[in-house]
Amino acid sequence: MFNFLQRIGKSLMFPIATLPAAALLLRFGQEDLLGIPFLSAAGAGIIDNLGIIFAIGIAFGLAHDSNGGAALAGAIAYLVLTSAIVTINESINMGVFAGILSGIVGGLLYNKYYNVKFPTWLAFFGGRRFVPIVTAATMTVLAGILGYAWPPVQEGIDTAGNWILNAGMFGVGAYGFLNRLLLPTGLHHVINTVVWFDFGTFTDANGDVIRGEINRFLKGDPTAGPFLSGFFPIMMFGLPAACLAMYATAKKERKAVVGGLLFSIAFTSFLTGITEPIEFSFMFLSPVLYVVHALLTGVAMMVAFALDIRHGFGFSAGAIDYVLNFGLAENPLMLLVVGAFTGVIYFAIFYLLIIKLDLKTPGREDEDEDEEGMAAGSTAHGTDETDVKAYQTIAALGGTDNIVAVDYCTTRLRLTVKDADRVNEKELKRSGARGLMKVNKTNVQVVIGTAVEFLADAMKQRIASGNPPLDQTIDFNAATSAEEQPIAKEILPEDFVMPIEGEIIPLSEVPDEVFAQGMMGPGFAVVPTGNTVHSPIDGKVVSIFPTKHAIGLITDTGVEVLIHFGLDTVHLKGQGFDLLVEDGQLVQRGDALLRVDIGYVGANAPSIITPIIFTNLTDQKLDVLKTGNQRQGTTSIIKIQ
């Protein structure tokens, strides 16, 4: 459970990073400052939608592969829950808690069903497409339950609020404590509404009766402010000091990463009084700190009450409201004294608790604890084939100290190393590599095949953790031969058609050593004159590179075909390519796969020559039957037997 809460907390860091700018826009747009509704609306667009933002962020963070499908599931979960529950009881408002719950459900359902398989006639709804469906169904049931279970919770909060209003100093302290403690559920708005807009009455000079702590304070009621004053020391001094403590205790190598975030959210809290970015940054990572924060808020409220300090705000207890309402306050300078002590206390307590209890605050998270992700396909280092291959590849490249950067394209690793002479080509090939190219003294390329993306990701994880020893080894040669023996791969001349109009040239004429030398396998190349790539076979799409310039297909006889449009087109990052199919889709000869802006690609890539490679042929022979210019759809191009 502790690790699970940490993952929720870490998943919130990305949406939290958007809040400081939103808070500043919201505050500066208010009528008592710049008075620009456009700015306020821009900031409110984020602040008022924290529920769905957190739903998306948590679901995305919980997904084992950080896939956008999980984010969609979180959003759908939130929309279904909040839309359905009010039909049972229109007074229900679950606030941010609805987003947190939706994100958890969406993320967990994604991890459970992202790879579910259905019969052929239902295959379209399998895999990730099924996740939104099951999420919507689950949240519909959950909304029905909460529609009846949540009102008693909300009623309990109302009852507690009525006691708080009539309990003097202890009531003020209890209000401060519950105000922060209930923030994650959104129920703090319930007691805030009672205190800020209903509590107490005051008759102004015009004879109008004013209700509510905020309204009475702004209208000059000398008794108003006790339920507002104590927030100033917390928001202006306490929570910024907590940020300083979290920065001071962050891991040395992560200080630069979290420093900017912590400074921005601390400054936002001091200036505007908007504290959610700080509180959500440690609320789930270290719940004990959040309880301490809630208690300290209650204490600050009681101290301000005892010192007869009355100050208030129109928006929140930040420096802006402190200055704007200074003339209406009583003993406002004492708040600065209380605030200074509050800052010292926050820093000391947060620092000591984080160090002594080894609490996981921003910058101290365990980077490799992704347990549910492990369950999706591999366990810790050294328990699956890709991880073993990653370990052996790193070793053959000269170890982690020789590797500067790891990147990849469709079929090969692109590596920056300190010394290319330390790379052992023989060991690379033993680990499954098909070839090695030493571009210069610090850049090498290792030909892997269409599974290069998975290997690169595994290598990056291992390099980050120092490439720890393997728990087991795998005989890749034995595995490869075992896989290849039972497959009788063949393509008859009439079963393969020209994928795009253009000139067929031998593979040896391709100006790229990997393709020209047949490292990826036999094949041919096309100098295209058409702008649409069609499927040359009846089969299935088995891989689409993220930058859309390469597509892998497989026939029902097991022949793998790679269509790689242009050379070094990976650097175009998808520009100039319009994908017409998706991964896993069944295709027939002549189906359009990819539309290309020939002019753009030709102007921005080294070449538009398009290799057609058969990547898994072993004992089979490939004969290229035609050369020269051929129309798309022409048969008898090649023969494999």
XYZ file of C-alpha atoms in Angstrom:
641
model
C 0.000 0.000 0.000
C 2.847 2.402 0.838
C 4.441 1.919 -2.570
C 1.048 2.306 -4.199
C 0.498 5.664 -2.482
C 3.961 6.737 -3.574
C 3.101 5.982 -7.179
C -0.080 8.049 -6.884
C 1.928 10.926 -5.454
C 4.553 10.713 -8.175
C 1.886 10.615 -10.866
C 0.525 13.939 -9.612
C 3.789 15.828 -10.115
C 3.154 16.500 -13.798
C -0.308 18.090 -13.401
C 0.896 19.896 -10.273
C 3.595 21.600 -12.361
C 0.842 23.385 -14.315
C -0.799 24.902 -11.242
C 1.534 27.803 -10.314
C 0.977 29.610 -13.611
C -2.763 28.964 -13.374
C -2.858 30.332 -9.828
C -1.065 33.542 -10.810
C -3.380 34.097 -13.770
C -6.415 33.512 -11.575
C -5.304 35.933 -8.856
C -4.028 38.758 -11.032
C -7.210 38.711 -13.059
C -9.383 39.417 -9.993
C -11.208 42.762 -9.777
C -9.114 43.980 -6.807
C -5.915 43.655 -8.897
C -5.783 43.969 -12.694
C -9.481 43.352 -13.165
C -9.054 41.371 -16.387
C -11.670 38.582 -16.574
C -9.760 36.957 -19.443
C -6.784 36.225 -17.139
C -8.999 34.902 -14.367
C -10.841 32.631 -16.790
C -7.561 31.275 -18.159
C -6.327 30.348 -14.689
C -9.723 29.044 -13.606
C -9.721 26.718 -16.594
C -7.135 24.659 -14.728
C -7.950 25.383 -11.075
C -11.655 24.634 -11.553
C -10.932 21.336 -13.295
C -8.443 19.786 -10.890
C -10.671 16.726 -10.603
C -10.313 15.596 -14.207
C -6.663 16.740 -14.341
C -5.831 14.499 -11.389
C -7.888 11.656 -12.870
C -5.785 11.801 -16.026
C -2.490 12.240 -14.177
C -3.009 9.391 -11.708
C -4.247 6.947 -14.357
C -1.307 7.799 -16.614
C 1.142 7.429 -13.727
C -0.272 4.068 -12.620
C -0.160 2.581 -16.136
C 2.638 0.046 -16.365
C 3.762 1.441 -19.736
C 2.744 5.119 -19.297
C 0.403 4.784 -22.265
C -2.048 7.504 -23.226
C -4.819 4.891 -23.224
C -4.676 4.897 -19.428
C -5.040 8.679 -19.351
C -8.150 8.361 -21.530
C -9.525 5.739 -19.127
C -8.998 8.118 -16.190
C -10.840 10.918 -17.970
C -13.732 8.639 -18.923
C -13.954 7.339 -15.352
C -14.222 10.889 -14.003
C -16.822 12.001 -16.547
C -18.994 8.939 -15.960
C -18.778 9.242 -12.148
C -19.498 12.967 -11.883
C -22.242 12.937 -14.515
C -24.078 9.883 -13.195
C -23.871 10.493 -9.450
C -25.743 13.814 -9.505
C -28.794 12.134 -11.058
C -29.187 10.303 -7.758
C -28.534 13.325 -5.562
C -27.861 16.672 -7.219
C -26.300 18.105 -4.040
C -23.333 15.711 -4.192
C -19.979 17.317 -4.920
C -17.032 14.969 -4.383
C -14.489 17.564 -5.502
C -10.934 16.463 -6.198
C -11.588 13.129 -4.499
C -13.704 12.137 -7.519
C -10.655 12.693 -9.727
C -8.345 10.734 -7.438
C -10.750 7.798 -7.294
C -11.314 7.888 -11.058
C -7.585 7.971 -11.776
C -6.936 4.959 -9.560
C -9.757 2.938 -11.132
C -8.752 3.930 -14.678
C -5.076 3.095 -14.120
C -5.747 -0.270 -12.476
C -8.246 -1.313 -15.135
C -5.775 -0.350 -17.856
C -3.081 -2.562 -16.336
C -5.532 -5.452 -16.090
C -7.140 -5.287 -19.528
C -4.712 -3.501 -21.887
C -3.794 -6.780 -23.629
C -7.094 -8.690 -23.423
C -7.835 -10.767 -26.542
C -11.234 -11.565 -28.059
C -12.427 -13.851 -30.883
C -11.781 -12.585 -34.406
C -15.271 -11.143 -34.854
C -14.745 -9.022 -31.716
C -11.026 -8.428 -32.145
C -11.480 -4.725 -32.895
C -12.646 -4.174 -29.309
C -9.727 -6.062 -27.755
C -6.590 -4.769 -26.110
C -6.434 -1.081 -25.226
C -9.748 -0.366 -26.947
C -11.483 -2.471 -24.318
C -10.153 -0.373 -21.423
C -12.512 2.630 -21.899
C -15.450 0.227 -22.227
C -14.770 -1.655 -18.994
C -13.884 1.617 -17.254
C -17.202 3.205 -18.175
C -19.092 0.130 -16.962
C -17.166 -0.022 -13.684
C -17.628 3.665 -12.912
C -21.346 3.450 -13.678
C -21.703 0.802 -10.958
C -19.475 2.783 -8.593
C -21.470 5.972 -9.193
C -24.635 4.092 -8.276
C -23.085 2.974 -4.990
C -21.591 6.360 -4.089
C -24.818 8.146 -4.970
C -26.268 6.649 -1.790
C -23.103 6.175 0.284
C -21.607 9.667 -0.104
C -24.435 11.924 1.244
C -24.055 10.599 4.830
C -20.355 11.441 4.667
C -21.170 14.922 3.450
C -23.819 15.311 6.171
C -21.275 14.330 8.804
C -19.021 17.118 7.632
C -21.873 19.604 7.944
C -22.520 18.489 11.537
C -18.852 18.882 12.442
C -18.863 22.323 10.847
C -21.718 23.515 13.057
C -19.812 22.459 16.189
C -16.660 24.215 15.008
C -18.448 27.525 14.591
C -19.442 27.656 18.253
C -16.371 26.271 20.046
C -14.138 29.360 20.396
C -10.366 28.892 20.110
C -10.671 25.111 19.899
C -13.292 25.468 17.208
C -10.958 27.712 15.214
C -8.147 25.158 15.607
C -10.419 22.276 14.621
C -11.546 24.230 11.584
C -7.938 24.809 10.476
C -7.094 21.137 10.987
C -10.125 19.834 9.081
C -9.759 22.467 6.374
C -6.405 20.968 5.372
C -7.179 17.336 6.219
C -10.259 17.283 3.997
C -8.552 18.996 1.055
C -7.970 15.742 -0.926
C -11.688 14.900 -0.773
C -12.901 18.356 -1.687
C -15.057 18.368 1.462
C -13.134 21.320 2.875
C -15.301 23.412 0.572
C -18.321 22.351 2.623
C -17.068 23.845 5.892
C -15.460 26.759 4.044
C -18.842 27.664 2.569
C -20.452 27.691 6.004
C -17.647 29.710 7.639
C -16.902 32.124 4.823
C -20.410 32.904 3.624
C -22.896 31.964 6.386
C -21.147 32.327 9.760
C -22.182 35.356 11.834
C -24.078 38.521 10.978
C -23.163 42.198 10.750
C -25.327 45.221 9.991
C -23.468 47.827 7.943
C -24.019 51.603 7.863
C -26.764 51.221 5.288
C -28.691 48.795 7.479
C -27.882 45.790 5.282
C -27.283 42.479 7.069
C -24.011 40.874 6.019
C -23.386 37.165 6.570
C -20.177 35.141 6.448
C -16.645 35.636 7.813
C -15.151 36.931 4.543
C -18.020 39.251 3.681
C -18.226 40.664 7.226
C -14.462 41.307 7.344
C -14.416 43.112 4.002
C -17.438 45.199 5.073
C -15.659 46.388 8.244
C -17.044 44.098 10.983
C -14.509 44.453 13.861
C -15.329 40.955 15.142
C -14.626 39.173 11.845
C -11.342 37.480 10.959
C -10.531 34.777 13.589
C -11.402 32.008 11.111
C -9.187 33.582 8.444
C -6.130 35.066 10.174
C -4.274 31.854 10.979
C -4.003 30.860 7.334
C -1.566 33.686 6.542
C 1.390 32.228 8.534
C 0.815 28.823 6.933
C 0.485 29.934 3.332
C 3.063 32.731 3.340
C 5.706 31.119 5.552
C 4.952 27.565 6.661
C 4.459 25.764 3.364
C 7.275 27.648 1.560
C 9.535 26.551 4.443
C 8.303 22.982 3.896
C 9.409 23.288 0.255
C 12.841 24.414 1.450
C 13.029 21.361 3.719
C 12.056 19.041 0.868
C 14.722 20.613 -1.333
C 17.357 20.319 1.403
C 16.591 16.608 1.869
C 16.294 15.708 -1.835
C 18.848 13.364 -3.333
C 21.887 15.263 -4.524
C 21.474 14.161 -8.126
C 17.816 15.247 -8.159
C 18.074 18.660 -6.510
C 18.355 20.440 -9.840
C 15.265 18.617 -11.133
C 12.969 19.357 -8.175
C 14.466 22.726 -7.215
C 12.695 24.710 -9.919
C 9.353 23.065 -9.186
C 9.599 23.569 -5.423
C 10.608 27.215 -5.802
C 7.731 28.003 -8.162
C 5.054 26.389 -6.007
C 6.524 27.942 -2.834
C 6.456 31.406 -4.406
C 2.890 30.816 -5.603
C 1.822 29.907 -2.073
C 3.531 32.980 -0.582
C 2.170 35.412 -3.156
C -1.347 34.123 -3.838
C -2.132 31.727 -0.985
C -2.808 28.857 -3.391
C -1.244 25.858 -1.672
C -2.578 22.824 -3.546
C 0.573 22.485 -5.703
C 2.679 22.078 -2.540
C 0.239 19.921 -0.628
C -0.403 17.463 -3.439
C 3.348 17.130 -3.956
C 3.740 15.270 -0.636
C 0.184 14.360 0.333
C 0.381 10.852 -1.138
C 4.124 10.353 -1.133
C 4.255 10.873 2.654
C 0.809 11.005 4.307
C 2.363 11.436 7.771
C 3.712 14.829 6.694
C 0.281 15.874 5.534
C -1.282 15.017 8.893
C 1.477 17.039 10.603
C 0.744 19.920 8.216
C -2.961 19.779 9.104
C -2.145 19.815 12.829
C 0.228 22.773 12.436
C -2.468 24.647 10.547
C -4.828 24.132 13.472
C -2.162 25.357 15.910
C -1.485 28.469 13.819
C -5.209 29.264 13.796
C -5.366 28.938 17.595
C -2.289 31.139 18.109
C -3.715 33.879 15.906
C -6.985 33.693 17.848
C -5.192 33.852 21.210
C -3.189 36.930 20.122
C -6.394 38.663 19.030
C -5.206 38.965 15.423
C -7.950 39.610 12.918
C -7.105 39.656 9.249
C -8.951 38.422 6.200
C -8.841 37.824 2.505
C -11.022 38.059 -0.543
C -9.287 35.250 -2.407
C -6.740 33.428 -0.244
C -4.225 34.098 2.527
C -1.237 35.150 0.426
C 0.924 38.254 0.390
C -1.364 39.996 -2.106
C -4.412 39.764 0.161
C -2.269 40.543 3.207
C -1.231 43.886 1.697
C -4.587 44.727 0.120
C -6.532 44.186 3.355
C -3.891 45.505 5.758
C -5.949 48.594 6.584
C -8.964 46.519 7.635
C -6.985 44.210 9.925
C -6.259 44.276 13.647
C -2.701 43.512 14.803
C -1.632 42.522 11.260
C 2.099 42.981 11.961
C 1.902 40.220 14.563
C 1.076 37.854 11.720
C 4.575 38.409 10.325
C 6.096 37.471 13.688
C 3.901 34.388 13.943
C 4.713 33.604 10.322
C 8.487 33.743 10.934
C 8.191 31.281 13.833
C 5.851 29.123 11.755
C 8.400 28.946 8.940
C 11.155 27.851 11.317
C 8.912 25.212 12.899
C 7.785 23.852 9.511
C 11.340 23.607 8.213
C 12.642 21.897 11.371
C 9.803 19.384 11.684
C 9.658 18.532 7.977
C 13.444 18.217 7.727
C 13.732 15.974 10.806
C 10.779 13.747 9.866
C 11.959 13.322 6.279
C 15.490 12.367 7.391
C 14.618 10.267 10.451
C 11.706 8.377 8.862
C 13.216 8.339 5.356
C 10.012 9.801 3.955
C 9.520 9.923 0.188
C 9.092 13.569 -0.731
C 9.830 15.074 -4.184
C 13.410 14.270 -5.065
C 13.593 11.289 -2.687
C 11.308 8.830 -4.509
C 12.511 5.311 -5.284
C 13.000 5.575 -9.047
C 12.789 1.867 -9.807
C 9.817 0.767 -7.759
C 7.275 0.095 -10.495
C 5.922 -3.186 -9.290
C 2.813 -3.363 -11.405
C 4.808 -2.477 -14.467
C 7.097 -5.388 -13.703
C 4.141 -7.714 -13.614
C 3.188 -6.776 -17.128
C 6.022 -8.586 -18.775
C 9.191 -8.900 -16.764
C 10.311 -8.968 -13.203
C 13.399 -7.424 -11.684
C 16.654 -7.255 -13.638
C 17.638 -10.428 -15.350
C 14.423 -12.437 -15.627
C 13.356 -12.037 -19.253
C 15.058 -12.351 -22.619
C 15.080 -8.639 -23.441
C 16.648 -7.771 -20.104
C 19.331 -10.433 -20.547
C 20.044 -9.146 -24.030
C 20.253 -5.594 -22.678
C 22.792 -6.684 -20.071
C 24.939 -8.479 -22.636
C 24.699 -5.617 -25.157
C 25.824 -3.064 -22.567
C 28.756 -5.267 -21.632
C 29.737 -5.721 -25.293
C 29.630 -1.950 -25.768
C 32.294 -1.506 -23.124
C 30.092 -1.201 -20.048
C 28.043 1.637 -18.648
C 31.081 3.884 -18.242
C 31.676 3.771 -22.017
C 28.069 4.589 -23.011
C 27.181 8.272 -23.189
C 23.741 8.150 -24.834
C 21.342 5.524 -26.212
C 18.950 6.239 -29.074
C 17.380 4.100 -31.782
C 15.671 4.181 -35.154
C 13.561 1.536 -36.854
C 16.078 -1.291 -36.775
C 19.258 -0.149 -35.079
C 20.657 1.283 -31.890
C 22.301 4.662 -32.364
C 24.865 5.105 -29.605
C 27.239 7.775 -28.429
C 30.223 6.196 -26.683
C 33.451 7.485 -25.192
C 35.634 5.128 -27.220
C 34.347 3.085 -30.161
C 37.425 0.833 -29.972
C 36.113 -0.629 -26.704
C 33.039 -2.037 -28.509
C 33.312 -5.803 -29.008
C 31.580 -6.741 -32.290
C 31.941 -10.484 -31.689
C 30.172 -10.267 -28.324
C 27.455 -8.060 -29.793
C 26.655 -10.692 -32.419
C 26.665 -13.422 -29.784
C 23.981 -11.463 -27.923
C 21.823 -11.333 -31.072
C 22.975 -8.216 -32.940
C 23.055 -8.535 -36.740
C 25.811 -6.061 -37.434
C 27.922 -3.165 -36.194
C 28.779 0.150 -37.833
C 31.448 2.397 -36.316
C 30.540 5.842 -37.653
C 33.485 7.527 -35.909
C 35.429 7.318 -32.641
C 32.397 8.197 -30.523
C 29.371 7.075 -32.548
C 28.351 3.508 -33.349
C 25.247 1.852 -34.711
C 24.206 -1.685 -33.801
C 21.760 -3.441 -36.125
C 19.133 -5.208 -34.001
C 15.902 -5.546 -35.981
C 12.363 -4.356 -35.424
C 12.494 -5.173 -31.675
C 15.122 -2.459 -31.168
C 12.729 -0.184 -29.240
C 12.284 -2.747 -26.447
C 16.007 -3.390 -26.228
C 16.792 0.334 -26.071
C 14.282 0.878 -23.270
C 15.704 -2.059 -21.307
C 19.241 -0.756 -21.802
C 18.296 2.714 -20.534
C 16.810 1.221 -17.367
C 19.889 -0.917 -16.784
C 22.322 1.950 -17.424
C 20.422 4.121 -14.928
C 20.907 1.452 -12.257
C 24.512 0.562 -13.142
C 23.749 -2.605 -15.179
C 23.429 -4.960 -12.175
C 24.323 -8.648 -12.620
C 21.831 -11.070 -14.124
C 19.847 -13.554 -12.091
C 19.749 -15.942 -15.037
C 21.026 -16.275 -18.591
C 19.361 -17.285 -21.825
C 20.937 -19.116 -24.735
C 19.881 -16.864 -27.588
C 21.247 -19.178 -30.256
C 19.179 -22.065 -28.924
C 16.103 -19.874 -28.588
C 16.489 -18.534 -32.104
C 16.916 -21.928 -33.706
C 13.994 -23.323 -31.732
C 11.765 -20.535 -32.977
C 12.780 -20.774 -36.598
C 12.742 -24.532 -37.210
C 8.986 -25.206 -37.336
C 8.102 -22.308 -39.653
C 7.941 -23.016 -43.382
C 8.167 -19.511 -44.792
C 7.332 -18.892 -48.450
C 5.748 -16.313 -50.749
C 4.585 -17.261 -54.216
C 5.072 -14.702 -57.045
C 1.345 -14.039 -57.303
C 1.067 -13.460 -53.520
C 3.315 -10.378 -53.478
C 2.549 -7.095 -55.278
C 4.488 -3.892 -55.836
C 3.829 -1.728 -52.741
C 4.374 1.667 -54.416
C 4.910 2.931 -57.927
C 8.590 3.428 -58.722
C 11.852 1.895 -59.897
C 13.065 -1.393 -58.411
C 16.810 -1.407 -57.678
C 19.061 -4.004 -56.038
C 19.524 -3.698 -52.297
C 23.264 -3.315 -52.865
C 22.633 0.099 -54.466
C 20.994 1.546 -51.362
C 23.290 4.257 -49.927
C 23.142 2.801 -46.422
C 25.575 0.136 -45.306
C 23.120 -1.719 -43.075
C 20.617 -2.267 -45.880
C 23.176 -2.597 -48.701
C 25.075 -5.393 -46.943
C 21.893 -7.270 -46.090
C 22.423 -6.992 -42.340
C 18.665 -6.741 -41.827
C 17.929 -9.492 -44.300
C 17.493 -9.910 -48.080
C 15.174 -7.761 -50.155
C 15.077 -5.023 -52.759
C 14.578 -1.266 -52.836
C 12.265 1.124 -54.636
C 12.931 4.661 -55.841
C 9.320 5.787 -55.423
C 7.399 8.045 -57.760
C 4.036 7.438 -56.120
C 3.004 8.924 -52.782
C 1.102 6.049 -51.162
C 2.552 2.817 -49.783
C 0.243 -0.199 -50.129
C 0.404 -3.614 -48.512
C 2.301 -6.022 -50.771
C 0.849 -9.072 -48.969
C -2.194 -10.520 -47.266
C -1.351 -10.498 -43.571
C -1.172 -8.364 -40.471
C 0.494 -5.142 -39.340
C 2.869 -6.188 -36.562
C 4.862 -3.014 -35.951
C 4.591 0.668 -36.672
C 7.495 2.860 -35.712
C 6.418 5.917 -33.629
C 7.712 8.300 -36.315
C 5.542 6.485 -38.908
C 8.269 6.078 -41.536
C 8.494 2.281 -41.225
C 5.888 -0.481 -41.070
C 6.333 -4.178 -40.326
C 3.987 -6.813 -41.794
C 3.731 -10.590 -41.512
C 2.146 -13.098 -43.889
C 0.099 -16.095 -42.796
C 3.117 -18.242 -43.702
C 5.285 -16.358 -41.236
C 7.333 -14.125 -43.551
C 8.115 -10.757 -41.973
C 8.262 -7.769 -44.333
C 9.699 -4.395 -43.340
C 8.886 -1.348 -45.482
C 11.263 1.489 -44.571
C 10.357 4.670 -46.445
C 13.483 6.712 -47.151
C 16.805 6.781 -45.336
C 17.313 8.461 -41.949
C 13.677 9.534 -42.100
C 13.400 8.794 -38.378
C 14.742 12.315 -37.829
C 11.644 13.802 -39.476
C 9.702 12.739 -36.354
C 6.602 11.837 -38.331
C 6.458 15.004 -40.433
C 5.474 14.229 -44.013
C 3.860 10.873 -43.152
C 0.132 10.150 -42.820
C -0.460 6.723 -41.292
C -3.518 4.899 -42.668
C -3.458 1.699 -40.578
C -2.792 0.784 -36.968
C -0.796 -1.841 -35.139
C -2.462 -5.266 -35.188
C -4.715 -4.509 -38.163
C -5.363 -7.212 -40.756
C -4.547 -6.097 -44.305
C -4.936 -7.426 -47.842
C -2.789 -6.906 -50.900
C -3.306 -3.375 -52.169
C -4.610 -1.865 -48.902
C -3.192 1.633 -48.351
C -0.739 1.738 -45.434
C 0.990 5.105 -45.561
C 0.581 8.373 -47.452
C 3.785 10.382 -47.941
C 4.508 13.994 -48.771
C 7.242 13.157 -51.277
C 8.292 16.778 -51.702
C 8.779 17.362 -47.985
C 10.540 14.047 -47.318
C 12.784 14.446 -50.372
C 13.819 17.921 -49.230
C 14.488 16.978 -45.607
C 15.866 13.412 -45.711
C 19.085 12.094 -47.300
C 17.124 9.880 -49.705
C 13.604 8.665 -50.496
C 14.918 5.249 -51.592
C 12.687 2.751 -49.817
C 14.117 -0.654 -48.797
C 11.695 -3.625 -48.700
C 13.325 -6.148 -46.354
C 12.397 -9.731 -45.453
C 13.705 -9.799 -41.900
C 13.287 -13.411 -40.765
C 14.401 -15.591 -43.687
C 16.989 -18.236 -42.788
C 17.191 -21.188 -45.159
C 14.752 -19.724 -47.681
C 15.926 -18.176 -50.930
C 14.693 -14.817 -52.200
C 14.542 -14.212 -55.937
C 13.817 -10.691 -57.236
C 11.977 -11.341 -60.491
C 11.598 -7.819 -61.867
C 13.620 -4.613 -62.003
C 13.114 -1.135 -63.446
C 9.945 0.970 -63.264
C 6.866 -0.887 -62.040
C 3.312 0.211 -61.308
C 1.839 -0.256 -57.873
C -0.020 -3.560 -57.684
C 2.199 -5.370 -60.218
C 2.581 -9.061 -59.325
C 5.492 -11.484 -59.713
C 7.982 -9.078 -58.146
C 9.662 -11.642 -55.890
C 9.557 -15.294 -54.994
C 10.511 -16.919 -51.681
C 10.862 -20.673 -51.256
